[in-house]
Each structure stands twice: as C-alpha cells, then as structure tokens.
mmCIF file of C-alpha atoms in Angstrom:
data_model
loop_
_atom_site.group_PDB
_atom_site.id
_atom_site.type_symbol
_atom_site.label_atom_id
_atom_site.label_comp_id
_atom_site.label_asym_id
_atom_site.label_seq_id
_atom_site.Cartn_x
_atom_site.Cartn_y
_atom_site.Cartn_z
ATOM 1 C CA UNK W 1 159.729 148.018 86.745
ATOM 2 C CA UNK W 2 157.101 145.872 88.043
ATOM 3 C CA UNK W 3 157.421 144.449 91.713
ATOM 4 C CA UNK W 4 157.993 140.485 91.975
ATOM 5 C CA UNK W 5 156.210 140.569 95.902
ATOM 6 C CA UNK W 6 153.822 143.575 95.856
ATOM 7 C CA UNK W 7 151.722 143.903 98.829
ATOM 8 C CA UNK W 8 149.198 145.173 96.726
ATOM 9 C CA UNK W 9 147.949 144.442 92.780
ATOM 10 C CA UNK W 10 149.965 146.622 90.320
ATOM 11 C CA UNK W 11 147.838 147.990 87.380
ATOM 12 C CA UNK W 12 147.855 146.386 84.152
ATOM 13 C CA UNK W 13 150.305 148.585 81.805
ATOM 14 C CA UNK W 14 147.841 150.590 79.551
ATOM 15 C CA UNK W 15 144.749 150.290 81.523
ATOM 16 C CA UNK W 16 142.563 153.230 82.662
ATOM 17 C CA UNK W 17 140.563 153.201 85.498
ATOM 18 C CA UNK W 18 137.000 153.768 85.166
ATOM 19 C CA UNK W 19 135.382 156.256 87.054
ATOM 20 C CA UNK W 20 132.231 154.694 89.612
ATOM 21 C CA UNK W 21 129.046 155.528 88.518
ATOM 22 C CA UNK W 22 126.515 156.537 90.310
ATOM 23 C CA UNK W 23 122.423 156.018 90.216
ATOM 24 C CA UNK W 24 121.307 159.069 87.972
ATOM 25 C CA UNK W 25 118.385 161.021 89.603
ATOM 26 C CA UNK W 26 116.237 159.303 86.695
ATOM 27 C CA UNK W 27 117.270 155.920 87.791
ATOM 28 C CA UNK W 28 116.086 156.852 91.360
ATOM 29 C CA UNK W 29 112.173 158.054 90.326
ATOM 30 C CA UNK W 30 112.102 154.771 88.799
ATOM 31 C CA UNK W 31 113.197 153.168 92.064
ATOM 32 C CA UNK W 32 110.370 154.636 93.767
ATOM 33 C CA UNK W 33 110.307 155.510 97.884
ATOM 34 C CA UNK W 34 112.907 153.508 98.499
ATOM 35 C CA UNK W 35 115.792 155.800 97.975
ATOM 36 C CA UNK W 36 116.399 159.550 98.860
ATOM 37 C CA UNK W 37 118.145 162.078 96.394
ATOM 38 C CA UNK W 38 120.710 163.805 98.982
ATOM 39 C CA UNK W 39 123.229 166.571 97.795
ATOM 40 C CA UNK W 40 126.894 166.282 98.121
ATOM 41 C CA UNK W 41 129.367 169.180 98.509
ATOM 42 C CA UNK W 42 132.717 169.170 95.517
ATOM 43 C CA UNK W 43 132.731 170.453 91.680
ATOM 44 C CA UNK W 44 133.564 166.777 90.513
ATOM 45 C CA UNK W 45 131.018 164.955 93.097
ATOM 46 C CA UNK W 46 128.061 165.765 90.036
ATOM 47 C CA UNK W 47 125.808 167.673 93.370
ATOM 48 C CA UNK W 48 123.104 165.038 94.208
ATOM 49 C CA UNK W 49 123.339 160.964 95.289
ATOM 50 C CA UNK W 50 120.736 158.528 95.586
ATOM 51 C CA UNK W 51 120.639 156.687 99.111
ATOM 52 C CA UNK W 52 118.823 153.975 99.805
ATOM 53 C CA UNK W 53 116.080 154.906 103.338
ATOM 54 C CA UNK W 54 116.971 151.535 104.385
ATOM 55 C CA UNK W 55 120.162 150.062 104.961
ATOM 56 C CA UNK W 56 120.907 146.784 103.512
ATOM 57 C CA UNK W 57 121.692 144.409 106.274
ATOM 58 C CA UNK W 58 124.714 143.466 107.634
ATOM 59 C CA UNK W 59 123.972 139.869 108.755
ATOM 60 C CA UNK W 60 123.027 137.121 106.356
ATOM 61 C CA UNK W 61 122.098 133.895 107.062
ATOM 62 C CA UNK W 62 123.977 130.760 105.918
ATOM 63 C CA UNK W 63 120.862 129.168 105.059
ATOM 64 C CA UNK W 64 117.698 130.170 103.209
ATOM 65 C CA UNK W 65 114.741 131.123 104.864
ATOM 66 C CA UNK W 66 112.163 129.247 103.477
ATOM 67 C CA UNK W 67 108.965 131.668 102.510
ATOM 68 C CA UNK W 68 105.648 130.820 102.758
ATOM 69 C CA UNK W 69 103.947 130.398 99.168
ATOM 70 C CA UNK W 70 100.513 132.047 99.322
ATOM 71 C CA UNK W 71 97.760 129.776 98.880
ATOM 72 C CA UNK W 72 99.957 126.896 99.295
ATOM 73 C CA UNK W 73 97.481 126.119 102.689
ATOM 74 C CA UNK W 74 94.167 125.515 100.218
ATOM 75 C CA UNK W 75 93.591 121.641 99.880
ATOM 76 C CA UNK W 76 94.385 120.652 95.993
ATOM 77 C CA UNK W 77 90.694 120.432 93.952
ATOM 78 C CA UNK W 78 90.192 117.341 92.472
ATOM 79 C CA UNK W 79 90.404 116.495 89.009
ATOM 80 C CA UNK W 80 87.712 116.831 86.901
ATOM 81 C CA UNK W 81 86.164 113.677 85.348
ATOM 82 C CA UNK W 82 86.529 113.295 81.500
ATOM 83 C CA UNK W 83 83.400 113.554 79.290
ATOM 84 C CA UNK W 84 84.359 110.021 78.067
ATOM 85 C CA UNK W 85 84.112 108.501 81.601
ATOM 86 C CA UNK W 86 80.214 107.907 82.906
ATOM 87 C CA UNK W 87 79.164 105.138 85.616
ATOM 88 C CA UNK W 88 79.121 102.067 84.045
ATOM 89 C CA UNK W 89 82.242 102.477 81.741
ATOM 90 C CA UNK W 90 84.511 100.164 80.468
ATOM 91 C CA UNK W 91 87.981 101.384 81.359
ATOM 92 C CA UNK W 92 90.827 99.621 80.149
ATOM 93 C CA UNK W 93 93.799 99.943 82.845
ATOM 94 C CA UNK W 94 97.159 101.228 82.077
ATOM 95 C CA UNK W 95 99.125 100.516 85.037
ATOM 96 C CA UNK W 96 99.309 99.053 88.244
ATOM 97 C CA UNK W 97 98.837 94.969 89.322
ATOM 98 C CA UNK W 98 96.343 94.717 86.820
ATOM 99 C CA UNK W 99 97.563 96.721 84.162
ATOM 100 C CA UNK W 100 96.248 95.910 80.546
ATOM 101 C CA UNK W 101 92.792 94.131 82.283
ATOM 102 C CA UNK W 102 89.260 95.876 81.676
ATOM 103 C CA UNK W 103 87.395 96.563 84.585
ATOM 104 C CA UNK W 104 83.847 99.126 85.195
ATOM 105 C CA UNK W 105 84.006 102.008 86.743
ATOM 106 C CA UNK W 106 81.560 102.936 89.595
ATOM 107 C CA UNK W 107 81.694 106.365 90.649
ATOM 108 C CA UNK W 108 84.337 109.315 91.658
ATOM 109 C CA UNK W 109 85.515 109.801 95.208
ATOM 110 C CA UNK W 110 86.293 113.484 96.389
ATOM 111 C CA UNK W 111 89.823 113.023 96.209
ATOM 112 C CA UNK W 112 89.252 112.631 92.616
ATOM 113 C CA UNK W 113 90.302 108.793 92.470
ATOM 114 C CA UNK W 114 87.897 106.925 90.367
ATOM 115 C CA UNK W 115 86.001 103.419 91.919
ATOM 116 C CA UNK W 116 85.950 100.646 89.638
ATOM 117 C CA UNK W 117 85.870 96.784 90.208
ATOM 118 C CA UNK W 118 86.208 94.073 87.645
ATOM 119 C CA UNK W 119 84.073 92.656 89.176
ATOM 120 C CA UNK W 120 85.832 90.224 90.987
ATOM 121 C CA UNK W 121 83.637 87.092 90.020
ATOM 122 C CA UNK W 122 84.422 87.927 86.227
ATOM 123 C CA UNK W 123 88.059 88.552 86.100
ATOM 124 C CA UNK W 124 89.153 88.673 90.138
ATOM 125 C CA UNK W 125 89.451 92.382 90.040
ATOM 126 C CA UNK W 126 88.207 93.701 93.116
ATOM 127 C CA UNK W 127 86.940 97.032 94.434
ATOM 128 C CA UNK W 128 90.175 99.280 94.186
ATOM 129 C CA UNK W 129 90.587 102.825 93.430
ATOM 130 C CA UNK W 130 92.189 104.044 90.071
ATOM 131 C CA UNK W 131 93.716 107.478 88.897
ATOM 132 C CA UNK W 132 91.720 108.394 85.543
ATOM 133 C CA UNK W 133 95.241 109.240 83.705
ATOM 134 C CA UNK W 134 96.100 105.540 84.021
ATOM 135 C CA UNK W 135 92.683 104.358 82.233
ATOM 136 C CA UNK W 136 91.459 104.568 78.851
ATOM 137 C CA UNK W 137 87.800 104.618 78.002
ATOM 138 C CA UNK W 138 85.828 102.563 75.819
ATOM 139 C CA UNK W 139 82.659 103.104 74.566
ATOM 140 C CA UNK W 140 81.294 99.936 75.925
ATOM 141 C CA UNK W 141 79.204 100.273 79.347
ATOM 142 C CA UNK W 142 77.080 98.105 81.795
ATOM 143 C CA UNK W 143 74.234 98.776 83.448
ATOM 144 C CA UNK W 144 74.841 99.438 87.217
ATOM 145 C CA UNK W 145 71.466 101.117 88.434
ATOM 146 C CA UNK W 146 71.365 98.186 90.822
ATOM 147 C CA UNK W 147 74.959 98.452 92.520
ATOM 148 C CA UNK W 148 74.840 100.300 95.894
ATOM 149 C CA UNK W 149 78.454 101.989 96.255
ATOM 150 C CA UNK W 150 77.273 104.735 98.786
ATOM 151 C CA UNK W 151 79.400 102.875 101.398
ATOM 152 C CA UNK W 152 82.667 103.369 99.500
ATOM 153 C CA UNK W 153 84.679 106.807 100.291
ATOM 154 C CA UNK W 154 88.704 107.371 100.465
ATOM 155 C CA UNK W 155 88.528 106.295 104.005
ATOM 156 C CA UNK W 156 87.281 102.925 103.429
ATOM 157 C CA UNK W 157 90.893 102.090 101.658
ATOM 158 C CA UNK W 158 92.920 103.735 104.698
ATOM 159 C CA UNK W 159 94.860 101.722 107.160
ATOM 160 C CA UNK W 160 92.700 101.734 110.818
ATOM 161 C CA UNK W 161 94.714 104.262 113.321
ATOM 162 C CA UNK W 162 96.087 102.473 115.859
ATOM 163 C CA UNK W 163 96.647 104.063 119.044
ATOM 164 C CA UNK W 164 100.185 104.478 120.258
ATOM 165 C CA UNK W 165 101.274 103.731 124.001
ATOM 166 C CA UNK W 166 103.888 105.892 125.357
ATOM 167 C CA UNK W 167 104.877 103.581 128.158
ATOM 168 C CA UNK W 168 107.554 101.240 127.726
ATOM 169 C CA UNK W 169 107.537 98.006 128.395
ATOM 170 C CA UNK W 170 109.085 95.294 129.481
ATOM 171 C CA UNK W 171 110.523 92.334 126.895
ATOM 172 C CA UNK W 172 108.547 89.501 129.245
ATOM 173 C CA UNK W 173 105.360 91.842 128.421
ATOM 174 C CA UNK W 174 106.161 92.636 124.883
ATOM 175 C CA UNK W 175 106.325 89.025 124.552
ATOM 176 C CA UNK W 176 103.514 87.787 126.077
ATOM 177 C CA UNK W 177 101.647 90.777 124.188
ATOM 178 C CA UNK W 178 99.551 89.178 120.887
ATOM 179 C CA UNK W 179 100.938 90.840 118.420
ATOM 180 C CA UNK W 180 98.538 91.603 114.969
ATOM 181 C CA UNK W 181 97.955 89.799 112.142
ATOM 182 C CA UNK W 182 98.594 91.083 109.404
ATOM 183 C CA UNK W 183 95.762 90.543 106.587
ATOM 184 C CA UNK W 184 95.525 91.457 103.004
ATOM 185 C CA UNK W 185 94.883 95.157 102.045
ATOM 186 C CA UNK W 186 92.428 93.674 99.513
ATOM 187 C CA UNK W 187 90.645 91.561 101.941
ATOM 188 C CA UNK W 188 87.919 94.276 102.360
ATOM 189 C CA UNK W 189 87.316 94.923 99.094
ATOM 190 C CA UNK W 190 87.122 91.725 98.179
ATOM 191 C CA UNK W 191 84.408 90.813 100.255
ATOM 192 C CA UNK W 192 82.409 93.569 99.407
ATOM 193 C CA UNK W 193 82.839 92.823 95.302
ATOM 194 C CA UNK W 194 81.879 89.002 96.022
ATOM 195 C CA UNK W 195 78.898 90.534 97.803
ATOM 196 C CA UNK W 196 78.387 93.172 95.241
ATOM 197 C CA UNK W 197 78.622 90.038 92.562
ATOM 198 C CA UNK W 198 76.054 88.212 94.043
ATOM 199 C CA UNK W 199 73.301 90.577 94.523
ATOM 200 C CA UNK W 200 73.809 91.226 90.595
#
C-alpha cells in the first residue's frame, strides 16, 4: 500500500532503476589531460573511474562574467568604395532630410562616409556626409578637378569640445554667465558650399 504523507518519493509500481554509468576509459582518451583513470576496489565497481584533475567549482556567480572577445580592441576598417562610385558621381539619395534629391559626390573620408554636396546653389544641398548604402549611382558625372575638398575630414562635422568646470557655482553667477548660442549644425557647411559654388 502506498503512503498518503511519505517523507520521501515512493517508486513508481513497475519501474526499474537504472544503474549510473560511468565515463568508459575510451570516453576519457577522448577527454584528453583533463581527467585521470584511477582504480577502484569491489567485483561490481567495473575496476577503473575517470576523475576529473580539477575540481569543478563550488561557487558560481549570479551574474555572467562578461569575456573579452579577441580582436574586439582593433578599430572597424572602413568600407570599401563601390566600383560604380568615382569623384564626380551623381548619387541619388535614399534616405535622410534629403532623401530622393541628387547630389555629387566629392571624395571618401577614412571613416568610410562618403562627401557629397548638391551643391548648395543648385538644389540647397550642402556639404554633408552620406553612408554609400543609402545612395544609388548613376552614370552621370561632373567635372570637379577644380573643387579643393582637402579641408574636409570627419572632424570638421564634430561638435567643438567644450571644456567642463568642476566648480560649482552660484545661481547669481550662473545667471549673469552668457550662456551659448546655439547655431545650425549646417551653418559650416553651408558656408563652405556657397564658397565652393562660387569659385566654380
């Protein structure tokens, strides 16, 4: 008769147990170094066990240790610029303010951004930067030999660093501090395509 309030789990009626198994001594060469072949004393004990050299350990942490991914340090390379895209180009833009608007491309900046402008006295486009798998390429292309675009790098479209105060002040002097205007992030480039415009 089965017990209503066992302390401990009765058996299923019919079921066998199934004897443990053990790591056969095969298993273990596959392993490699890891594990030690040992013998055991007793007829039924099969005479050799496999035991791990190092214990696992006792202690786990509740949350993962992040790992560091090798290589994940190196900078990322830059794209590299389609055969269909040469200085001068045509592009056709696919996204962004001026999505659907044709503008020329100039050159490619290390970070693998392309330059292009519209220019801005044609079609108010200025001097912006563009990711190449927003643009499709025509075949149509204008002549820039004459356009000078050495001064324009990645850091020409930053924000200037400011530099932060760590002293705290007071609300009279917070007050009577001028605080900055804020200008247009297109400002600069916009100047420089008007200029750009009018030495063409």
């Amino acid at each position: 008769m089965r017990l209503l309030f066992a302390s401990t789990p009765q058996p299923r009626r019919g079921h066998v147990p199934q004897p443990r198994l053990r790591t056969s001594i095969a298993t273990a060469a596959a392993m490699g170094a890891d594990t030690t072949t040992k013998k055991i004393g007793g007829a039924k004990n099969g005479g050799t066990r496999v035991v791990p050299n190092k214990k696992a350990p006792g202690y786990y942490p509740a949350d993962d240790v992040k790992v560091k991914v090798k290589g994940a340090s190196k900078p990322p390379t830059p794209a590299k610029l389609r055969s269909s895209i040469k200085p001068g180009s045509v592009l056709i833009l696919l996204a962004g303010r001026f999505r659907g608007r044709r503008v020329v491309f100039l050159k490619q900046l290390p970070s693998g951004l392309l330059l292009v402008t519209g220019p801005y006295a044609v079609n108010g486009i200025p001097v912006r930067r563009v990711n190449q798998a927003y643009v499709i390429a025509t075949s149509t292309t204008v002549d820039i030999s004459k356009v000078d675009v050495s001064k324009f790098e990645d850091g020409y479209f930053g924000k200037p660093k400011v530099a932060k105060k760590k002293q705290k002040k007071s609300s009279d002097e917070f007050f009577a501090e001028e605080q900055p205007v804020r200008t247009s992030a297109c400002q600069p480039s916009l100047a420089c395509s008007k200029h750009m415009a009018m030495t063409n």
